[in-house]
C-alpha cells in the first residue's frame, strides 16, 4: 500500500509566519489540488502529516540564528504558528505526527502521533510499503523524512513540484543527496 507524507505545511513556514519559506502557500494549495484530483484521489491508502512542535528545542532556537542549524523561534507547541496552513485541506489526513519537541526534529520519522506511536511503526502497522513525500522544506525536513523513509524500508519518492525549499542551492544539494540515498525524485506530480 502507498501513503502520502505531508511534511510541515504549517503557518510559521508560510507567508507571514515566523520562518517563511518562499512558495510554501503554493505548495499547500498544490497538495490540496493533488489530493482531490481525479487522477490521484484513490492513489493513497493513507495520508499522514508531520508538524514541527517545539516545546524546548535547545540550541535549535537562537536570538542570532545561522539559518543552518539554528533558527528563529517557530512552530511553538500550541500556537497558531504550529497549526497546519488553512490552504492545506485536512479532510484526507488520517494522522498527524509531531516532532522536535526537545530538539531540531528535522525528520518526520522522529515524530509520534497522539498515542505516542512513531511514524514508521504506524505505517508498518497499516501495511504501507511505499511512500510519497511532499511539503516544506525540501532542503531540511523533506530531505530528512525521505532519507529516513528509505532507511525504514519504504520505497520512497519525493514529488518535487509539491515541495518548497529554503534556498535554491541547498535544495539542489538536498535533491542530489536524496537521489544518492535511493529516493526517487519526481519532477511533476500526477
GROMACS .gro file of C-alpha atoms in nm:
model
  190
    1UNK     CA    1   0.000   0.000   0.000
    2UNK     CA    2   0.104   0.357  -0.064
    3UNK     CA    3   0.090   0.654   0.174
    4UNK     CA    4   0.144   1.025   0.124
    5UNK     CA    5   0.353   1.203   0.389
    6UNK     CA    6   0.284   1.577   0.404
    7UNK     CA    7   0.577   1.746   0.578
    8UNK     CA    8   0.540   2.061   0.790
    9UNK     CA    9   0.291   2.265   0.586
   10UNK     CA   10   0.245   2.497   0.884
   11UNK     CA   11   0.161   2.864   0.931
   12UNK     CA   12   0.507   2.960   1.057
   13UNK     CA   13   0.665   2.826   0.736
   14UNK     CA   14   0.424   3.020   0.512
   15UNK     CA   15   0.391   3.389   0.423
   16UNK     CA   16   0.352   3.597   0.739
   17UNK     CA   17   0.494   3.323   0.960
   18UNK     CA   18   0.799   3.328   1.185
   19UNK     CA   19   1.017   3.141   0.934
   20UNK     CA   20   0.853   3.170   0.591
   21UNK     CA   21   0.967   2.953   0.302
   22UNK     CA   22   0.911   3.105  -0.040
   23UNK     CA   23   0.641   2.912  -0.224
   24UNK     CA   24   0.505   2.729   0.081
   25UNK     CA   25   0.149   2.857   0.036
   26UNK     CA   26   0.159   2.744  -0.327
   27UNK     CA   27   0.272   2.403  -0.202
   28UNK     CA   28  -0.024   2.389   0.039
   29UNK     CA   29  -0.263   2.476  -0.246
   30UNK     CA   30  -0.093   2.229  -0.478
   31UNK     CA   31  -0.115   1.942  -0.230
   32UNK     CA   32  -0.486   2.011  -0.180
   33UNK     CA   33  -0.549   2.009  -0.557
   34UNK     CA   34  -0.335   1.698  -0.597
   35UNK     CA   35  -0.520   1.503  -0.327
   36UNK     CA   36  -0.860   1.594  -0.468
   37UNK     CA   37  -0.772   1.545  -0.835
   38UNK     CA   38  -0.945   1.265  -1.025
   39UNK     CA   39  -0.611   1.106  -1.119
   40UNK     CA   40  -0.487   1.079  -0.761
   41UNK     CA   41  -0.800   1.054  -0.547
   42UNK     CA   42  -0.752   0.679  -0.495
   43UNK     CA   43  -0.372   0.660  -0.519
   44UNK     CA   44  -0.312   0.664  -0.143
   45UNK     CA   45  -0.441   0.417   0.114
   46UNK     CA   46  -0.330   0.661   0.384
   47UNK     CA   47  -0.233   1.026   0.414
   48UNK     CA   48  -0.036   1.150   0.714
   49UNK     CA   49   0.110   1.486   0.807
   50UNK     CA   50   0.403   1.594   1.020
   51UNK     CA   51   0.430   1.909   1.228
   52UNK     CA   52   0.720   2.085   1.392
   53UNK     CA   53   0.600   2.107   1.754
   54UNK     CA   54   0.868   2.279   1.958
   55UNK     CA   55   0.841   2.287   2.336
   56UNK     CA   56   1.206   2.339   2.434
   57UNK     CA   57   1.430   2.258   2.138
   58UNK     CA   58   1.751   2.384   2.298
   59UNK     CA   59   2.001   2.550   2.064
   60UNK     CA   60   1.773   2.488   1.763
   61UNK     CA   61   1.629   2.832   1.853
   62UNK     CA   62   1.863   3.130   1.864
   63UNK     CA   63   1.844   3.507   1.900
   64UNK     CA   64   2.129   3.508   1.644
   65UNK     CA   65   2.047   3.214   1.415
   66UNK     CA   66   2.284   3.088   1.149
   67UNK     CA   67   1.993   2.953   0.937
   68UNK     CA   68   2.174   2.621   0.903
   69UNK     CA   69   2.150   2.456   1.245
   70UNK     CA   70   1.989   2.735   1.446
   71UNK     CA   71   1.672   2.927   1.361
   72UNK     CA   72   1.447   3.199   1.498
   73UNK     CA   73   1.172   3.062   1.724
   74UNK     CA   74   0.899   2.896   1.516
   75UNK     CA   75   0.622   2.635   1.541
   76UNK     CA   76   0.597   2.658   1.919
   77UNK     CA   77   0.367   2.387   2.052
   78UNK     CA   78   0.010   2.505   2.088
   79UNK     CA   79   0.049   2.829   1.892
   80UNK     CA   80  -0.124   2.930   1.570
   81UNK     CA   81   0.217   2.922   1.400
   82UNK     CA   82   0.234   2.547   1.460
   83UNK     CA   83  -0.108   2.484   1.300
   84UNK     CA   84  -0.136   2.336   0.953
   85UNK     CA   85  -0.186   2.612   0.696
   86UNK     CA   86  -0.553   2.669   0.602
   87UNK     CA   87  -0.476   2.626   0.230
   88UNK     CA   88  -0.394   2.262   0.306
   89UNK     CA   89  -0.712   2.056   0.308
   90UNK     CA   90  -0.701   1.819   0.605
   91UNK     CA   91  -1.001   1.601   0.521
   92UNK     CA   92  -0.780   1.321   0.382
   93UNK     CA   93  -0.526   1.326   0.667
   94UNK     CA   94  -0.551   1.009   0.876
   95UNK     CA   95  -0.295   1.102   1.141
   96UNK     CA   96  -0.063   1.387   1.242
   97UNK     CA   97   0.285   1.322   1.382
   98UNK     CA   98   0.454   1.590   1.593
   99UNK     CA   99   0.832   1.620   1.608
  100UNK     CA  100   1.104   1.838   1.751
  101UNK     CA  101   0.956   1.882   2.095
  102UNK     CA  102   1.300   1.892   2.260
  103UNK     CA  103   1.539   1.902   1.961
  104UNK     CA  104   1.557   2.012   1.599
  105UNK     CA  105   1.340   1.724   1.480
  106UNK     CA  106   1.403   1.751   1.106
  107UNK     CA  107   1.265   1.409   1.012
  108UNK     CA  108   0.900   1.312   1.022
  109UNK     CA  109   1.027   0.974   1.136
  110UNK     CA  110   1.127   1.142   1.465
  111UNK     CA  111   0.758   1.221   1.516
  112UNK     CA  112   0.486   1.049   1.714
  113UNK     CA  113   0.109   1.058   1.699
  114UNK     CA  114  -0.119   1.145   1.991
  115UNK     CA  115  -0.081   0.792   2.129
  116UNK     CA  116   0.299   0.804   2.111
  117UNK     CA  117   0.324   0.577   1.805
  118UNK     CA  118   0.623   0.654   1.583
  119UNK     CA  119   0.560   0.726   1.215
  120UNK     CA  120   0.747   0.417   1.089
  121UNK     CA  121   0.554   0.191   1.328
  122UNK     CA  122   0.222   0.345   1.224
  123UNK     CA  123   0.300   0.298   0.854
  124UNK     CA  124   0.413  -0.063   0.904
  125UNK     CA  125   0.104  -0.138   1.114
  126UNK     CA  126  -0.109  -0.010   0.825
  127UNK     CA  127   0.082  -0.231   0.577
  128UNK     CA  128   0.233   0.062   0.389
  129UNK     CA  129   0.536  -0.027   0.177
  130UNK     CA  130   0.561   0.283  -0.047
  131UNK     CA  131   0.557   0.649   0.047
  132UNK     CA  132   0.548   0.973  -0.146
  133UNK     CA  133   0.679   1.278   0.038
  134UNK     CA  134   0.568   1.639  -0.017
  135UNK     CA  135   0.585   1.963   0.180
  136UNK     CA  136   0.829   2.207   0.337
  137UNK     CA  137   1.127   2.246   0.328
  138UNK     CA  138   1.295   2.047   0.054
  139UNK     CA  139   1.642   2.105   0.193
  140UNK     CA  140   1.563   2.021   0.555
  141UNK     CA  141   1.257   1.832   0.677
  142UNK     CA  142   1.150   1.687   0.339
  143UNK     CA  143   1.504   1.559   0.280
  144UNK     CA  144   1.544   1.406   0.626
  145UNK     CA  145   1.197   1.249   0.614
  146UNK     CA  146   1.258   1.095   0.271
  147UNK     CA  147   1.602   0.961   0.364
  148UNK     CA  148   1.466   0.813   0.688
  149UNK     CA  149   1.180   0.653   0.492
  150UNK     CA  150   1.440   0.472   0.282
  151UNK     CA  151   1.625   0.363   0.598
  152UNK     CA  152   1.295   0.235   0.742
  153UNK     CA  153   1.247   0.012   0.436
  154UNK     CA  154   0.989   0.208   0.237
  155UNK     CA  155   1.011   0.259  -0.139
  156UNK     CA  156   1.024   0.639  -0.137
  157UNK     CA  157   0.953   0.917  -0.384
  158UNK     CA  158   0.958   1.293  -0.338
  159UNK     CA  159   0.713   1.486  -0.556
  160UNK     CA  160   0.937   1.788  -0.618
  161UNK     CA  161   0.661   2.004  -0.765
  162UNK     CA  162   0.483   1.981  -0.428
  163UNK     CA  163   0.780   2.095  -0.219
  164UNK     CA  164   0.942   2.429  -0.141
  165UNK     CA  165   1.295   2.485  -0.015
  166UNK     CA  166   1.473   2.742   0.197
  167UNK     CA  167   1.742   2.807  -0.067
  168UNK     CA  168   1.796   2.713  -0.431
  169UNK     CA  169   2.150   2.578  -0.381
  170UNK     CA  170   2.069   2.389  -0.062
  171UNK     CA  171   1.756   2.244  -0.224
  172UNK     CA  172   1.954   2.125  -0.527
  173UNK     CA  173   2.210   1.967  -0.294
  174UNK     CA  174   1.928   1.801  -0.098
  175UNK     CA  175   1.776   1.657  -0.417
  176UNK     CA  176   2.115   1.515  -0.516
  177UNK     CA  177   2.163   1.366  -0.167
  178UNK     CA  178   1.815   1.213  -0.170
  179UNK     CA  179   1.881   1.053  -0.508
  180UNK     CA  180   2.210   0.909  -0.380
  181UNK     CA  181   2.018   0.764  -0.083
  182UNK     CA  182   1.777   0.585  -0.317
  183UNK     CA  183   1.487   0.830  -0.314
  184UNK     CA  184   1.311   0.873  -0.649
  185UNK     CA  185   1.264   1.245  -0.711
  186UNK     CA  186   0.968   1.303  -0.942
  187UNK     CA  187   0.965   1.648  -1.100
  188UNK     CA  188   0.592   1.657  -1.186
  189UNK     CA  189   0.323   1.521  -0.956
  190UNK     CA  190   0.031   1.339  -1.107
   0.00000   0.00000   0.00000
